[in-house]
PDB file of C-alpha atoms and ligand atoms in Angstrom:
ATOM      1  CA  UNK A   1      18.812 -16.249   5.420  1.00  0.00           C
ATOM      2  CA  UNK A   2      20.213 -19.335   3.523  1.00  0.00           C
ATOM      3  CA  UNK A   3      19.478 -22.984   4.951  1.00  0.00           C
ATOM      4  CA  UNK A   4      22.231 -23.167   7.392  1.00  0.00           C
ATOM      5  CA  UNK A   5      21.567 -20.316   9.219  1.00  0.00           C
ATOM      6  CA  UNK A   6      17.922 -21.222   9.533  1.00  0.00           C
ATOM      7  CA  UNK A   7      19.301 -24.247  10.930  1.00  0.00           C
ATOM      8  CA  UNK A   8      21.711 -22.630  13.472  1.00  0.00           C
ATOM      9  CA  UNK A   9      18.487 -20.644  14.245  1.00  0.00           C
ATOM     10  CA  UNK A  10      16.704 -23.318  15.128  1.00  0.00           C
ATOM     11  CA  UNK A  11      19.174 -25.310  17.367  1.00  0.00           C
ATOM     12  CA  UNK A  12      19.733 -22.120  19.035  1.00  0.00           C
ATOM     13  CA  UNK A  13      16.542 -21.661  19.960  1.00  0.00           C
ATOM     14  CA  UNK A  14      15.406 -25.606  20.135  1.00  0.00           C
ATOM     15  CA  UNK A  15      13.714 -25.266  23.886  1.00  0.00           C
ATOM     16  CA  UNK A  16      11.000 -22.495  22.279  1.00  0.00           C
ATOM     17  CA  UNK A  17      10.476 -24.813  19.476  1.00  0.00           C
ATOM     18  CA  UNK A  18       9.772 -27.778  20.882  1.00  0.00           C
ATOM     19  CA  UNK A  19       7.467 -26.362  23.344  1.00  0.00           C
ATOM     20  CA  UNK A  20       5.736 -24.240  20.219  1.00  0.00           C
ATOM     21  CA  UNK A  21       5.036 -27.537  18.289  1.00  0.00           C
ATOM     22  CA  UNK A  22       2.914 -27.221  15.425  1.00  0.00           C
ATOM     23  CA  UNK A  23       1.651 -23.874  16.493  1.00  0.00           C
ATOM     24  CA  UNK A  24       2.465 -20.622  14.959  1.00  0.00           C
ATOM     25  CA  UNK A  25       3.472 -16.974  16.044  1.00  0.00           C
ATOM     26  CA  UNK A  26       0.906 -15.210  14.999  1.00  0.00           C
ATOM     27  CA  UNK A  27       1.403 -11.123  15.196  1.00  0.00           C
ATOM     28  CA  UNK A  28      -1.863  -8.584  15.811  1.00  0.00           C
ATOM     29  CA  UNK A  29      -1.954  -4.890  16.595  1.00  0.00           C
ATOM     30  CA  UNK A  30      -2.761  -1.785  14.589  1.00  0.00           C
ATOM     31  CA  UNK A  31      -1.415  -0.322  11.405  1.00  0.00           C
ATOM     32  CA  UNK A  32       2.249   0.791  11.937  1.00  0.00           C
ATOM     33  CA  UNK A  33       2.519  -1.557  15.139  1.00  0.00           C
ATOM     34  CA  UNK A  34       5.930  -3.316  13.753  1.00  0.00           C
ATOM     35  CA  UNK A  35       3.887  -6.560  12.775  1.00  0.00           C
ATOM     36  CA  UNK A  36       5.385  -6.908   8.965  1.00  0.00           C
ATOM     37  CA  UNK A  37       8.809  -5.538  10.138  1.00  0.00           C
ATOM     38  CA  UNK A  38       9.433  -7.516  13.285  1.00  0.00           C
ATOM     39  CA  UNK A  39       7.562 -10.537  12.206  1.00  0.00           C
ATOM     40  CA  UNK A  40      10.009 -10.923   9.529  1.00  0.00           C
ATOM     41  CA  UNK A  41      12.897 -10.309  12.091  1.00  0.00           C
ATOM     42  CA  UNK A  42      11.340 -13.066  14.658  1.00  0.00           C
ATOM     43  CA  UNK A  43      11.357 -15.584  11.768  1.00  0.00           C
ATOM     44  CA  UNK A  44      14.571 -15.106  10.497  1.00  0.00           C
ATOM     45  CA  UNK A  45      15.779 -15.238  14.146  1.00  0.00           C
ATOM     46  CA  UNK A  46      13.874 -18.405  14.658  1.00  0.00           C
ATOM     47  CA  UNK A  47      14.853 -19.906  11.147  1.00  0.00           C
ATOM     48  CA  UNK A  48      10.417 -20.485  10.500  1.00  0.00           C
ATOM     49  CA  UNK A  49       9.240 -19.391   7.681  1.00  0.00           C
ATOM     50  CA  UNK A  50       7.385 -15.950   7.187  1.00  0.00           C
ATOM     51  CA  UNK A  51       3.885 -14.717   5.739  1.00  0.00           C
ATOM     52  CA  UNK A  52       2.695 -11.670   5.825  1.00  0.00           C
ATOM     53  CA  UNK A  53      -1.699 -11.712   5.632  1.00  0.00           C
ATOM     54  CA  UNK A  54      -1.987  -8.614   3.667  1.00  0.00           C
ATOM     55  CA  UNK A  55       0.691  -9.839   1.062  1.00  0.00           C
ATOM     56  CA  UNK A  56      -0.887 -12.900   0.739  1.00  0.00           C
ATOM     57  CA  UNK A  57      -4.046 -11.372  -0.191  1.00  0.00           C
ATOM     58  CA  UNK A  58      -2.295  -9.193  -2.569  1.00  0.00           C
ATOM     59  CA  UNK A  59      -0.756 -12.345  -4.429  1.00  0.00           C
ATOM     60  CA  UNK A  60      -3.801 -14.232  -4.464  1.00  0.00           C
ATOM     61  CA  UNK A  61      -5.952 -11.652  -5.773  1.00  0.00           C
ATOM     62  CA  UNK A  62      -3.265 -10.295  -7.761  1.00  0.00           C
ATOM     63  CA  UNK A  63      -4.521  -6.357  -6.820  1.00  0.00           C
ATOM     64  CA  UNK A  64      -2.965  -4.055  -3.980  1.00  0.00           C
ATOM     65  CA  UNK A  65      -5.172  -3.553  -0.781  1.00  0.00           C
ATOM     66  CA  UNK A  66      -6.146  -0.318  -1.754  1.00  0.00           C
ATOM     67  CA  UNK A  67      -7.087  -1.443  -4.908  1.00  0.00           C
ATOM     68  CA  UNK A  68      -9.183  -4.317  -3.733  1.00  0.00           C
ATOM     69  CA  UNK A  69     -10.530  -1.426  -1.250  1.00  0.00           C
ATOM     70  CA  UNK A  70     -12.088   0.414  -4.058  1.00  0.00           C
ATOM     71  CA  UNK A  71     -12.943  -1.992  -6.343  1.00  0.00           C
ATOM     72  CA  UNK A  72     -15.004  -4.653  -4.059  1.00  0.00           C
ATOM     73  CA  UNK A  73     -15.052  -2.669  -0.475  1.00  0.00           C
ATOM     74  CA  UNK A  74     -13.999  -3.481   3.208  1.00  0.00           C
ATOM     75  CA  UNK A  75     -16.298  -6.235   3.565  1.00  0.00           C
ATOM     76  CA  UNK A  76     -14.836  -8.447   0.854  1.00  0.00           C
ATOM     77  CA  UNK A  77     -11.466  -7.891   1.920  1.00  0.00           C
ATOM     78  CA  UNK A  78     -12.618  -8.955   5.392  1.00  0.00           C
ATOM     79  CA  UNK A  79     -14.025 -12.005   4.066  1.00  0.00           C
ATOM     80  CA  UNK A  80     -10.610 -12.637   1.605  1.00  0.00           C
ATOM     81  CA  UNK A  81      -8.946 -11.937   4.806  1.00  0.00           C
ATOM     82  CA  UNK A  82     -10.375 -14.459   7.081  1.00  0.00           C
ATOM     83  CA  UNK A  83     -10.296 -17.317   4.341  1.00  0.00           C
ATOM     84  CA  UNK A  84      -6.917 -16.782   3.770  1.00  0.00           C
ATOM     85  CA  UNK A  85      -5.790 -16.515   7.748  1.00  0.00           C
ATOM     86  CA  UNK A  86      -7.769 -19.811   8.243  1.00  0.00           C
ATOM     87  CA  UNK A  87      -6.003 -21.240   5.391  1.00  0.00           C
ATOM     88  CA  UNK A  88      -2.523 -20.307   6.418  1.00  0.00           C
ATOM     89  CA  UNK A  89      -2.726 -21.168   9.621  1.00  0.00           C
ATOM     90  CA  UNK A  90      -3.789 -24.930   8.624  1.00  0.00           C
ATOM     91  CA  UNK A  91      -0.114 -25.791   8.671  1.00  0.00           C
ATOM     92  CA  UNK A  92       3.019 -24.835  11.007  1.00  0.00           C
ATOM     93  CA  UNK A  93       4.946 -23.620  12.915  1.00  0.00           C
ATOM     94  CA  UNK A  94       5.159 -20.302  11.081  1.00  0.00           C
ATOM     95  CA  UNK A  95       5.038 -16.733  11.839  1.00  0.00           C
ATOM     96  CA  UNK A  96       2.007 -14.572  10.543  1.00  0.00           C
ATOM     97  CA  UNK A  97       2.078 -11.002  10.473  1.00  0.00           C
ATOM     98  CA  UNK A  98      -1.638  -9.953  10.018  1.00  0.00           C
ATOM     99  CA  UNK A  99      -3.278  -7.006   9.193  1.00  0.00           C
ATOM    100  CA  UNK A 100      -4.455  -4.312  11.485  1.00  0.00           C
ATOM    101  CA  UNK A 101      -8.130  -5.256  11.299  1.00  0.00           C
ATOM    102  CA  UNK A 102      -7.562  -9.086  10.755  1.00  0.00           C
ATOM    103  CA  UNK A 103      -8.014 -10.053  14.819  1.00  0.00           C
ATOM    104  CA  UNK A 104     -11.330  -7.953  14.663  1.00  0.00           C
ATOM    105  CA  UNK A 105     -13.151 -11.223  13.301  1.00  0.00           C
ATOM    106  CA  UNK A 106     -14.183 -13.156  15.763  1.00  0.00           C
ATOM    107  CA  UNK A 107     -13.589 -16.543  13.635  1.00  0.00           C
ATOM    108  CA  UNK A 108     -10.281 -15.208  13.010  1.00  0.00           C
ATOM    109  CA  UNK A 109      -9.366 -15.138  16.723  1.00  0.00           C
ATOM    110  CA  UNK A 110     -11.097 -18.587  17.463  1.00  0.00           C
ATOM    111  CA  UNK A 111      -8.403 -19.636  14.333  1.00  0.00           C
ATOM    112  CA  UNK A 112      -5.726 -17.961  15.946  1.00  0.00           C
ATOM    113  CA  UNK A 113      -6.119 -19.360  19.185  1.00  0.00           C
ATOM    114  CA  UNK A 114      -6.633 -22.887  17.850  1.00  0.00           C
ATOM    115  CA  UNK A 115      -3.462 -22.925  15.667  1.00  0.00           C
ATOM    116  CA  UNK A 116      -0.955 -20.170  17.293  1.00  0.00           C
ATOM    117  CA  UNK A 117       0.412 -18.338  19.460  1.00  0.00           C
ATOM    118  CA  UNK A 118      -0.379 -14.672  19.507  1.00  0.00           C
ATOM    119  CA  UNK A 119       1.558 -11.722  20.279  1.00  0.00           C
ATOM    120  CA  UNK A 120      -0.035  -8.011  20.481  1.00  0.00           C
ATOM    121  CA  UNK A 121       2.582  -5.628  19.158  1.00  0.00           C
ATOM    122  CA  UNK A 122       1.014  -2.558  21.312  1.00  0.00           C
ATOM    123  CA  UNK A 123       2.021   1.122  20.322  1.00  0.00           C
ATOM    124  CA  UNK A 124       1.039   4.225  21.377  1.00  0.00           C
ATOM    125  CA  UNK A 125      -0.554   7.269  18.928  1.00  0.00           C
ATOM    126  CA  UNK A 126       2.334   8.996  18.191  1.00  0.00           C
ATOM    127  CA  UNK A 127       4.523   6.371  17.229  1.00  0.00           C
ATOM    128  CA  UNK A 128       2.050   4.890  15.333  1.00  0.00           C
ATOM    129  CA  UNK A 129       1.845   7.920  13.128  1.00  0.00           C
ATOM    130  CA  UNK A 130       5.274   8.631  12.777  1.00  0.00           C
ATOM    131  CA  UNK A 131       5.226   5.295  11.093  1.00  0.00           C
ATOM    132  CA  UNK A 132       1.958   5.194   8.952  1.00  0.00           C
ATOM    133  CA  UNK A 133       3.115   8.776   7.307  1.00  0.00           C
ATOM    134  CA  UNK A 134       6.326   6.814   5.463  1.00  0.00           C
ATOM    135  CA  UNK A 135       3.601   5.416   3.499  1.00  0.00           C
ATOM    136  CA  UNK A 136       0.289   5.428   1.867  1.00  0.00           C
ATOM    137  CA  UNK A 137      -0.712   2.315   1.384  1.00  0.00           C
ATOM    138  CA  UNK A 138      -3.716   2.224   4.162  1.00  0.00           C
ATOM    139  CA  UNK A 139      -6.955   2.812   2.536  1.00  0.00           C
ATOM    140  CA  UNK A 140      -8.270   3.487   6.114  1.00  0.00           C
ATOM    141  CA  UNK A 141      -6.323   6.139   6.927  1.00  0.00           C
ATOM    142  CA  UNK A 142      -7.137   8.092   3.502  1.00  0.00           C
ATOM    143  CA  UNK A 143      -8.655  10.582   5.599  1.00  0.00           C
ATOM    144  CA  UNK A 144      -8.417  14.574   6.304  1.00  0.00           C
ATOM    145  CA  UNK A 145      -7.754  13.337   9.797  1.00  0.00           C
ATOM    146  CA  UNK A 146      -5.458   9.994   9.912  1.00  0.00           C
ATOM    147  CA  UNK A 147      -4.603  10.956  13.656  1.00  0.00           C
ATOM    148  CA  UNK A 148      -8.431  10.931  14.606  1.00  0.00           C
ATOM    149  CA  UNK A 149      -8.796   8.072  12.694  1.00  0.00           C
ATOM    150  CA  UNK A 150      -6.102   5.722  14.437  1.00  0.00           C
ATOM    151  CA  UNK A 151      -7.149   7.513  17.941  1.00  0.00           C
ATOM    152  CA  UNK A 152     -10.670   6.101  17.314  1.00  0.00           C
ATOM    153  CA  UNK A 153      -9.182   2.705  16.118  1.00  0.00           C
ATOM    154  CA  UNK A 154      -7.206   2.396  19.490  1.00  0.00           C
ATOM    155  CA  UNK A 155     -10.406   3.094  21.574  1.00  0.00           C
ATOM    156  CA  UNK A 156     -12.196   0.073  19.231  1.00  0.00           C
ATOM    157  CA  UNK A 157      -9.557  -2.189  18.828  1.00  0.00           C
ATOM    158  CA  UNK A 158      -7.012  -2.362  22.038  1.00  0.00           C
ATOM    159  CA  UNK A 159      -9.541  -4.082  24.139  1.00  0.00           C
ATOM    160  CA  UNK A 160      -9.987  -6.572  21.938  1.00  0.00           C
ATOM    161  CA  UNK A 161      -6.055  -6.933  20.612  1.00  0.00           C
ATOM    162  CA  UNK A 162      -5.888  -7.421  24.576  1.00  0.00           C
ATOM    163  CA  UNK A 163      -6.724 -10.805  24.280  1.00  0.00           C
ATOM    164  CA  UNK A 164      -3.980 -11.649  22.972  1.00  0.00           C
ATOM    165  CA  UNK A 165      -1.660 -14.566  24.625  1.00  0.00           C
ATOM    166  CA  UNK A 166       1.641 -12.279  24.933  1.00  0.00           C
ATOM    167  CA  UNK A 167       1.488  -8.025  24.514  1.00  0.00           C
ATOM    168  CA  UNK A 168       4.367  -6.702  24.165  1.00  0.00           C
ATOM    169  CA  UNK A 169       4.612  -2.876  24.390  1.00  0.00           C
ATOM    170  CA  UNK A 170       6.915  -0.947  21.683  1.00  0.00           C
ATOM    171  CA  UNK A 171       8.470   2.114  21.649  1.00  0.00           C
ATOM    172  CA  UNK A 172      10.980   4.007  19.653  1.00  0.00           C
ATOM    173  CA  UNK A 173      13.470   1.259  19.655  1.00  0.00           C
ATOM    174  CA  UNK A 174      15.268  -0.556  16.991  1.00  0.00           C
ATOM    175  CA  UNK A 175      13.274  -3.116  15.267  1.00  0.00           C
ATOM    176  CA  UNK A 176      16.647  -5.919  16.784  1.00  0.00           C
ATOM    177  CA  UNK A 177      15.803  -5.030  20.386  1.00  0.00           C
ATOM    178  CA  UNK A 178      11.731  -5.003  19.816  1.00  0.00           C
ATOM    179  CA  UNK A 179      12.575  -8.228  18.330  1.00  0.00           C
ATOM    180  CA  UNK A 180      14.517  -9.721  20.979  1.00  0.00           C
ATOM    181  CA  UNK A 181      11.892  -8.330  23.498  1.00  0.00           C
ATOM    182  CA  UNK A 182       8.839 -10.631  21.771  1.00  0.00           C
ATOM    183  CA  UNK A 183      11.164 -13.728  21.387  1.00  0.00           C
ATOM    184  CA  UNK A 184      11.959 -13.886  25.414  1.00  0.00           C
ATOM    185  CA  UNK A 185       8.097 -13.152  25.916  1.00  0.00           C
ATOM    186  CA  UNK A 186       7.388 -15.848  23.805  1.00  0.00           C
ATOM    187  CA  UNK A 187       9.907 -18.254  25.325  1.00  0.00           C
ATOM    188  CA  UNK A 188       8.355 -17.319  28.727  1.00  0.00           C
ATOM    189  CA  UNK A 189       4.672 -17.690  28.180  1.00  0.00           C
ATOM    190  CA  UNK A 190       5.450 -20.987  26.758  1.00  0.00           C
ATOM    191  CA  UNK A 191       7.686 -22.033  29.315  1.00  0.00           C
ATOM    192  CA  UNK A 192       4.161 -20.836  31.954  1.00  0.00           C
ATOM    193  CA  UNK A 193       1.611 -22.155  29.736  1.00  0.00           C
ATOM    194  CA  UNK A 194       3.232 -25.624  28.810  1.00  0.00           C
ATOM    195  CA  UNK A 195       0.899 -26.513  26.142  1.00  0.00           C
ATOM    196  CA  UNK A 196       2.651 -28.548  23.552  1.00  0.00           C
ATOM    197  CA  UNK A 197      -0.049 -29.290  20.330  1.00  0.00           C
TER     198      UNK A 197
HETATM  199  N1  LIG B   1      11.624  -0.592  15.899  1.00  0.00           N
HETATM  200  C1  LIG B   1      11.285   0.041  14.762  1.00  0.00           C
HETATM  201  N2  LIG B   1      12.081   0.773  14.884  1.00  0.00           N
HETATM  202  C2  LIG B   1      12.319   1.631  13.515  1.00  0.00           C
HETATM  203  N3  LIG B   1      11.266   1.581  12.057  1.00  0.00           N
HETATM  204  C3  LIG B   1      10.340   0.145  12.681  1.00  0.00           C
HETATM  205  C4  LIG B   1      10.046  -0.609  13.394  1.00  0.00           C
HETATM  206  N4  LIG B   1       9.110  -1.555  13.831  1.00  0.00           N
HETATM  207  C5  LIG B   1       8.140  -0.941  12.459  1.00  0.00           C
HETATM  208  N5  LIG B   1       9.243   0.006  12.133  1.00  0.00           N
HETATM  209  C6  LIG B   1       8.922   0.871  10.509  1.00  0.00           C
HETATM  210  O1  LIG B   1       7.640   1.205  10.576  1.00  0.00           O
HETATM  211  C7  LIG B   1       6.936   1.337   9.310  1.00  0.00           C
HETATM  212  C8  LIG B   1       5.588   0.232   9.795  1.00  0.00           C
HETATM  213  O2  LIG B   1       5.762  -0.992  10.239  1.00  0.00           O
HETATM  214  P1  LIG B   1       4.853  -2.468   9.534  1.00  0.00           P
HETATM  215  O3  LIG B   1       4.658  -2.138   8.247  1.00  0.00           O
HETATM  216  O4  LIG B   1       6.016  -3.050  10.285  1.00  0.00           O
HETATM  217  O5  LIG B   1       3.744  -2.060  10.369  1.00  0.00           O
HETATM  218  P2  LIG B   1       2.511  -2.967  10.513  1.00  0.00           P
HETATM  219  O6  LIG B   1       1.910  -3.391  11.910  1.00  0.00           O
HETATM  220  O7  LIG B   1       2.883  -4.560   9.618  1.00  0.00           O
HETATM  221  O8  LIG B   1       1.213  -2.136   9.952  1.00  0.00           O
HETATM  222  P3  LIG B   1       0.136  -2.805   8.940  1.00  0.00           P
HETATM  223  O9  LIG B   1      -0.675  -3.268   9.778  1.00  0.00           O
HETATM  224  O10 LIG B   1      -0.436  -1.515   8.022  1.00  0.00           O
HETATM  225  O11 LIG B   1       0.471  -3.827   7.873  1.00  0.00           O
HETATM  226  C9  LIG B   1       8.141   0.492   8.376  1.00  0.00           C
HETATM  227  O12 LIG B   1       8.377   1.772   7.894  1.00  0.00           O
HETATM  228  C10 LIG B   1       8.975  -0.195   9.345  1.00  0.00           C
HETATM  229  O13 LIG B   1      10.267  -0.480   8.685  1.00  0.00           O
HETATM  230  O1  LIG B   2      -6.039  -2.205  10.159  1.00  0.00           O
HETATM  231  C1  LIG B   2      -6.677  -2.278   9.232  1.00  0.00           C
HETATM  232  O2  LIG B   2      -7.661  -2.386   9.144  1.00  0.00           O
HETATM  233  C2  LIG B   2      -5.877  -2.784   8.028  1.00  0.00           C
HETATM  234  C3  LIG B   2      -4.528  -2.683   8.228  1.00  0.00           C
HETATM  235  C4  LIG B   2      -3.968  -2.813   6.993  1.00  0.00           C
HETATM  236  O3  LIG B   2      -2.769  -4.114   7.445  1.00  0.00           O
HETATM  237  C5  LIG B   2      -4.516  -3.730   5.935  1.00  0.00           C
HETATM  238  O4  LIG B   2      -4.968  -4.843   5.897  1.00  0.00           O
HETATM  239  C6  LIG B   2      -5.720  -2.862   5.549  1.00  0.00           C
HETATM  240  O5  LIG B   2      -5.144  -1.301   4.966  1.00  0.00           O
HETATM  241  C7  LIG B   2      -6.408  -2.565   6.716  1.00  0.00           C
HETATM  242 MG1  LIG B   3       2.017  -4.975   8.131  1.00  0.00          MG
END
């Protein structure tokens, strides 16, 4: 997206952006739900900067997520994730796609509630399995039974993701369709909540 396109997109969504104020739009949900893919598209459509917390963590640590898990373990990764997300949220508005486990952290949830509008991309097990099978970069799924792991994560995490401001049920639809639904849902949420930063 060049600067001219970004400016045109901002004009098209002026009302949403005015109501959003300095808050960011934050995507949460399980691995494979489409947080990165849809977040990037929504950022482009709204003319806002896009940040993915997993990519940011890899940038600051100069290690891949699997390397970080292997070298320091999951608790260290989670601590770094919390710090990185808090820093990203200090300034807005932007689009932030979080890693699948980020929203499970209570302090991260509080930071997101204070500085953002959260969007849970909810997907069923079959769709998640199909999406995560394409890439082997998720340490939690390096397991003989990745479907079982995802199923357990659904039970554990869905009640927490449900605390997000907005839920969008993703299904086997194109990224463009899901992105439009997300923008519509955010517009509706901002109109009815009326809160401006
Ligand atoms: N609506 C869609 N239609 C087709 N493919 C999609 C759609 N949404 C996501 N994908 C694809 O599914 C895969 C997983 O999506 P993505 O990486 O965005 O998930 P994620 O929620 O960011 O996962 P993680 O928590 O592991 O980062 C990617 O290959 C992405 O291009
Ligand atoms: O769901 C999770 O806990 C994770 C999801 C990915 O985005 C990465 O943040 C990492 O692989 C952990
Ligand atoms: Mg992602």
